[in-house]
mmCIF file of C-alpha atoms in Angstrom:
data_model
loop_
_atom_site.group_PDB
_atom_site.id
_atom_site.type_symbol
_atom_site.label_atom_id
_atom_site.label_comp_id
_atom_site.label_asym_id
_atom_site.label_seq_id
_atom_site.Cartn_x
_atom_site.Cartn_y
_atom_site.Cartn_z
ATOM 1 C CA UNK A 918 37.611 -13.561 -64.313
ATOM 2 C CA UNK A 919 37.781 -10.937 -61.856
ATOM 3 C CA UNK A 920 35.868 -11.053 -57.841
ATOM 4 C CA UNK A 921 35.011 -7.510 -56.860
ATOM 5 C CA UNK A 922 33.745 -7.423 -53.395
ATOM 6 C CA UNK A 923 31.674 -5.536 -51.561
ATOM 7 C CA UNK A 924 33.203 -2.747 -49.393
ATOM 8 C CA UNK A 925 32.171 -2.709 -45.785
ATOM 9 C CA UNK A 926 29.049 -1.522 -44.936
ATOM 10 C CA UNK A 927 31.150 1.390 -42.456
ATOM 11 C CA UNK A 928 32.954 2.019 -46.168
ATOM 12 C CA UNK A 929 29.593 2.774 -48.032
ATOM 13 C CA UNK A 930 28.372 4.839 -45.380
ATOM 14 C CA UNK A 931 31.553 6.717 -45.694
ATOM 15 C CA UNK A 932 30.487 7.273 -50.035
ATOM 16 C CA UNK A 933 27.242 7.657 -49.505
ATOM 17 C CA UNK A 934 27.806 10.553 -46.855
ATOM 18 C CA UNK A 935 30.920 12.287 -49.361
ATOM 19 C CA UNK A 936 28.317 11.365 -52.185
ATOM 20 C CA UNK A 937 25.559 13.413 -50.440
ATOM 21 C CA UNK A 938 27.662 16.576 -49.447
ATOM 22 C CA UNK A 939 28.842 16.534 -53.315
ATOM 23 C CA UNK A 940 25.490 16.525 -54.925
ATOM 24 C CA UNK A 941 24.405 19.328 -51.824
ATOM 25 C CA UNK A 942 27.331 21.209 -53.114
ATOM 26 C CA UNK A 943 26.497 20.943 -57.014
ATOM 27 C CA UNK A 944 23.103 21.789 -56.274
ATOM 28 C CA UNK A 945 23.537 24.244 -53.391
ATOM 29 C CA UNK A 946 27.080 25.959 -53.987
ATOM 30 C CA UNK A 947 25.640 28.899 -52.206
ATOM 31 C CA UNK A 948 25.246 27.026 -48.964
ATOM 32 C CA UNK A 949 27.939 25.197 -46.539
ATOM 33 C CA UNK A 950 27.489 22.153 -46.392
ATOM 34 C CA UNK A 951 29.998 20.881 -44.058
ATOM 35 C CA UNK A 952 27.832 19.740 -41.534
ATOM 36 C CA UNK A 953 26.217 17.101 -43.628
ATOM 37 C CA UNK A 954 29.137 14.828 -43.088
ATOM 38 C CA UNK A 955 29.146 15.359 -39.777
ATOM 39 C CA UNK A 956 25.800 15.316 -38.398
ATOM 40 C CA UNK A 957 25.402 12.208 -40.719
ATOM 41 C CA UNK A 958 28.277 10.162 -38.718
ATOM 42 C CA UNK A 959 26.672 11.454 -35.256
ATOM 43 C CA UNK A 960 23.626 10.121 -36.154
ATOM 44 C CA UNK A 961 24.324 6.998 -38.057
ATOM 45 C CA UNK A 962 26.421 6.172 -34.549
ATOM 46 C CA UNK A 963 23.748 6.821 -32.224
ATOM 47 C CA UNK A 964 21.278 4.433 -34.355
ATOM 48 C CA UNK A 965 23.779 1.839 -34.499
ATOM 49 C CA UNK A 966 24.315 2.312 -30.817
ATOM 50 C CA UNK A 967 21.292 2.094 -30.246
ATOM 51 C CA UNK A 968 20.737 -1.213 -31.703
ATOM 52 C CA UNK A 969 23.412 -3.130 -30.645
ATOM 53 C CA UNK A 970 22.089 -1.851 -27.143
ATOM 54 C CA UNK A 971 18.720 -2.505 -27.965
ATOM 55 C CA UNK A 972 19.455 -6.193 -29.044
ATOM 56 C CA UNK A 973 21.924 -6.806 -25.950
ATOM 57 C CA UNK A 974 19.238 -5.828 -23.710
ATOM 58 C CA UNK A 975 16.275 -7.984 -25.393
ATOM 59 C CA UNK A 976 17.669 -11.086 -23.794
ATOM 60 C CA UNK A 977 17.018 -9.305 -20.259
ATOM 61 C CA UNK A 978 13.732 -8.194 -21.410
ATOM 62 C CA UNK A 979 14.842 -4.741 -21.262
ATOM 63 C CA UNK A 980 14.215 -1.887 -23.884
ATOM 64 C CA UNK A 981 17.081 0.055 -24.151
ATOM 65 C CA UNK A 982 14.904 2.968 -22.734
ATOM 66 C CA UNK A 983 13.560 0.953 -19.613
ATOM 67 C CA UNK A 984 17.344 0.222 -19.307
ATOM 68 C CA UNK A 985 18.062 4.141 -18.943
ATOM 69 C CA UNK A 986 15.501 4.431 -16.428
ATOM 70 C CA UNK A 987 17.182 1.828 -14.678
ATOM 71 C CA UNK A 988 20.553 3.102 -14.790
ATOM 72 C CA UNK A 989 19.069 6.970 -13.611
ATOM 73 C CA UNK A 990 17.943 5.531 -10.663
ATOM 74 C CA UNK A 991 21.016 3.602 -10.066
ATOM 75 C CA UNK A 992 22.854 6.752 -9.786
ATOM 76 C CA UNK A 993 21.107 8.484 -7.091
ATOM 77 C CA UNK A 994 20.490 7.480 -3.400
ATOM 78 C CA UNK A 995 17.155 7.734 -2.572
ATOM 79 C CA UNK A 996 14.667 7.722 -5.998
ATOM 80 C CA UNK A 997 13.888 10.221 -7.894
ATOM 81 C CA UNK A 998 10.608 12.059 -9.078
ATOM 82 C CA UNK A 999 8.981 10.881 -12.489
ATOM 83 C CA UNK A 1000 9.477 14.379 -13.789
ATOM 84 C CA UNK A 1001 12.997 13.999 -13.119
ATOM 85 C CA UNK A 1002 13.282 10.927 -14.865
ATOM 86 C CA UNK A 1003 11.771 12.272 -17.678
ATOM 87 C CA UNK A 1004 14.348 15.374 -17.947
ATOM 88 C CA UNK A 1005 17.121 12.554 -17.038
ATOM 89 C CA UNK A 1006 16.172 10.158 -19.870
ATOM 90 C CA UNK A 1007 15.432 12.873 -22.215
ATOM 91 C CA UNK A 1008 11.809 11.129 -22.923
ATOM 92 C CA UNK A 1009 7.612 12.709 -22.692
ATOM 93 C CA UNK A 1010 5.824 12.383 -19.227
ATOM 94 C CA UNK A 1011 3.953 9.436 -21.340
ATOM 95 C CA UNK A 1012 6.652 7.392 -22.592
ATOM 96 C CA UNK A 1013 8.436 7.558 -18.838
ATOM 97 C CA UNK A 1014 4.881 6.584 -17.152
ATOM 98 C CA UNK A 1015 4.367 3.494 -19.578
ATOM 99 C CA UNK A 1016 8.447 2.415 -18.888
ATOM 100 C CA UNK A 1017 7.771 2.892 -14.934
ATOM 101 C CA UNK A 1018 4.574 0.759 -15.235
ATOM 102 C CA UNK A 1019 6.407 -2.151 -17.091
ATOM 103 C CA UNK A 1020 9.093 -1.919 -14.504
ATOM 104 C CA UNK A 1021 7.078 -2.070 -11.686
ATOM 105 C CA UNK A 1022 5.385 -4.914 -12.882
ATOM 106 C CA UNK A 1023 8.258 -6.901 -13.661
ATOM 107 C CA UNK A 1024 9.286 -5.897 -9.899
ATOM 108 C CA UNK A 1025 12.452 -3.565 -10.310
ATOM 109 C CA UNK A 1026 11.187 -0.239 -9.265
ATOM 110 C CA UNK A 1027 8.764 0.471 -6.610
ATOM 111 C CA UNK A 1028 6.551 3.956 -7.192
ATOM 112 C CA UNK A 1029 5.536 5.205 -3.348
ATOM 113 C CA UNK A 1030 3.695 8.395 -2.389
ATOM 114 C CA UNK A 1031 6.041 11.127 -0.359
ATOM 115 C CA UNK A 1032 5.233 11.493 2.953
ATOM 116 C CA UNK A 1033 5.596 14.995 2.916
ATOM 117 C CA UNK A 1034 3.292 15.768 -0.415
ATOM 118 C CA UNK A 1035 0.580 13.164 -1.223
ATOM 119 C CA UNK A 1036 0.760 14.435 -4.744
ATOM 120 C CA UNK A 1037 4.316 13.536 -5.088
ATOM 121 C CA UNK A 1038 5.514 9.957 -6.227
ATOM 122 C CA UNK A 1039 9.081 8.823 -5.633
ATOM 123 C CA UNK A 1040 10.538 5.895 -7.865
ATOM 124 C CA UNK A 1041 13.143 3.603 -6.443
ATOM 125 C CA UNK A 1042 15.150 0.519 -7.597
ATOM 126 C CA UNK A 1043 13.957 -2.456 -5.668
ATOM 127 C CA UNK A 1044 16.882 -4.941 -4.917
ATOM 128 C CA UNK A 1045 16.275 -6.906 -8.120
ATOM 129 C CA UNK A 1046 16.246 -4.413 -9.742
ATOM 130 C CA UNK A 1047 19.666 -2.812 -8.254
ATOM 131 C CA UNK A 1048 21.156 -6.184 -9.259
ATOM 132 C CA UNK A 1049 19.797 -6.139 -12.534
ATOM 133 C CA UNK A 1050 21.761 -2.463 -13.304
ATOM 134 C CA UNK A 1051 24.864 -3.463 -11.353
ATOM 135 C CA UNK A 1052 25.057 -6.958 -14.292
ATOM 136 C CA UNK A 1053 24.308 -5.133 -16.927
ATOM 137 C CA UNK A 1054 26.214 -1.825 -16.571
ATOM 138 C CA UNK A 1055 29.603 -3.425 -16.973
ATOM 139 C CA UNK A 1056 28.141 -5.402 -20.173
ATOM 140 C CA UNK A 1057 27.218 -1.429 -21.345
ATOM 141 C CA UNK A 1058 30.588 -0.006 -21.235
ATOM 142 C CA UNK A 1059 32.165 -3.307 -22.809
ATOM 143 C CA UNK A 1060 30.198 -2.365 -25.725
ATOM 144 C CA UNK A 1061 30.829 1.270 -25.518
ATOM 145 C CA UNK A 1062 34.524 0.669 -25.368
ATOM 146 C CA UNK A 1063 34.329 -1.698 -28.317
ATOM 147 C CA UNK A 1064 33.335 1.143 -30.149
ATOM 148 C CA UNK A 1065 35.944 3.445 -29.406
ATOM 149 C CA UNK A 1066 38.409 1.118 -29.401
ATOM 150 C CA UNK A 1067 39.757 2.526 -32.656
ATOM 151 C CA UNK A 1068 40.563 5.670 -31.012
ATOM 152 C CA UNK A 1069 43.445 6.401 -29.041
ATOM 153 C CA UNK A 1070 42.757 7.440 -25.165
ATOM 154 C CA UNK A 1071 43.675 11.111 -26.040
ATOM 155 C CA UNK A 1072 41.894 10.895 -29.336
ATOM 156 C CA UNK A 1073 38.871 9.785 -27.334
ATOM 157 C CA UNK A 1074 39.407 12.692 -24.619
ATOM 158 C CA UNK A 1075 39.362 15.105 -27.585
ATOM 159 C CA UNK A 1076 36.463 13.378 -29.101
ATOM 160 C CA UNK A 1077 34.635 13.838 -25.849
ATOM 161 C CA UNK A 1078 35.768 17.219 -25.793
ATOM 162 C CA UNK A 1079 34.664 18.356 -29.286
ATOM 163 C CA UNK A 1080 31.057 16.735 -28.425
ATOM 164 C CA UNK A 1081 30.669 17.978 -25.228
ATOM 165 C CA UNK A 1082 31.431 21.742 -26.914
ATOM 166 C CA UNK A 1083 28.571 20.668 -29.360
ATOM 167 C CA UNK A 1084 26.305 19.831 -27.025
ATOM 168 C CA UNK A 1085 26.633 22.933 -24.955
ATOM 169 C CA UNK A 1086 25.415 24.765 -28.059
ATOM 170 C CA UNK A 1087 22.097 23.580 -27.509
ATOM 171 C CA UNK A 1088 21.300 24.086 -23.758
ATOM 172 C CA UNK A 1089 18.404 25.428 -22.989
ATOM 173 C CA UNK A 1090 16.917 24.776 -26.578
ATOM 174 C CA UNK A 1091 16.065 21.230 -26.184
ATOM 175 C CA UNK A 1092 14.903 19.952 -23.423
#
C-alpha cells in the first residue's frame, strides 16, 4: 500500500500559479502572460505577510494598520499631520481618522491643534506609545528576516533592487 502526501502548501501555490499561466496561455496564446506568475507570488506574499503580522500584533491589541501608524510616527521627531499619515500608510482620510481615534483612546498618540493654524492637527506618539513601537519593531523585522531567510544577502539586495525598479513604475499613478 502506498502513502502519498500532500505537498506543501508553498508547493501547491507554486502548481496552481504554473497551472494558471498554462491554461492563460492555451486560452490566450495571443497575450503574454508572464506576469501572472509573478504578480501572483507578490501578492500571495504580501497576504501572507500580512497575516502573520496581523496575528503577531493581535496579542498587543494592535491591527497591523494601527501598527503602521505607529511606526510612521516613530520615525519622525515632532508628529506629523493626519494627511500625512494617510499618504505615509497608503490608507483613505477615513480609515486613518478611525485608527487615530482607537489610538488615542487606548492612550498612544495624542492629536493637538497647531499653534500656528487652528485648523491644523498634529499627531504624536505619547510615551506609551513610543515604548510600545520601540518592543514591537524588533519583533517586526524578526519576522521579516524569517522570511527572507532563504535568500542570500546579495540575493536579497537584488530582490530589493528588482522591486524597488517595479515600484518606481507606478509613481505618481497610485497614490
Amino acid at each position: 500500500f502506498l502513502m502519498i502526501r500532500r505537498p506543501p502548501r508553498s508547493t501547491l501555490f507554486l502548481y496552481t500559479t504554473l497551472f494558471r499561466s498554462v491554461m492563460w496561455r492555451e486560452q490566450r496564446p495571443d497575450q503574454d502572460v508572464s506576469t501572472v506568475g509573478v504578480i501572483g507570488r507578490v501578492l500571495r506574499l504580501t497576504a501572507l505577510m500580512n497575516q502573520v503580522n496581523e496575528a503577531a500584533l493581535a496579542g498587543e491589541g494592535l491591527s497591523r494598520a494601527e501598527f503602521e501608524v505607529l511606526c510612521a510616527l516613530r520615525r519622525v521627531d515632532g508628529g506629523l499631520r493626519p494627511s500625512e499619515l494617510t499618504r505615509e500608510t497608503l490608507s483613505s482620510g477615513a480609515a486613518t481618522t478611525k485608527r487615530l481615534t482607537k489610538l488615542e483612546r487606548d492612550g498612544l498618540i495624542t492629536r493637538a491643534t497647531s499653534t500656528r493654524d487652528r485648523r491644523e492637527i498634529h499627531v504624536r506618539l505619547t510615551a506609551e506609545g513610543r515604548a510600545l513601537t520601540d518592543r514591537l519593531f524588533p519583533e517586526q523585522l524578526r519576522r521579516e528576516r524569517d522570511v527572507l531567510a532563504p535568500l542570500e544577502p546579495d540575493e536579497r539586495e537584488q530582490l530589493g533592487d528588482l522591486l524597488a525598479k517595479v515600484l518606481s513604475s507606478l509613481d505618481g499613478i497610485a497614490r
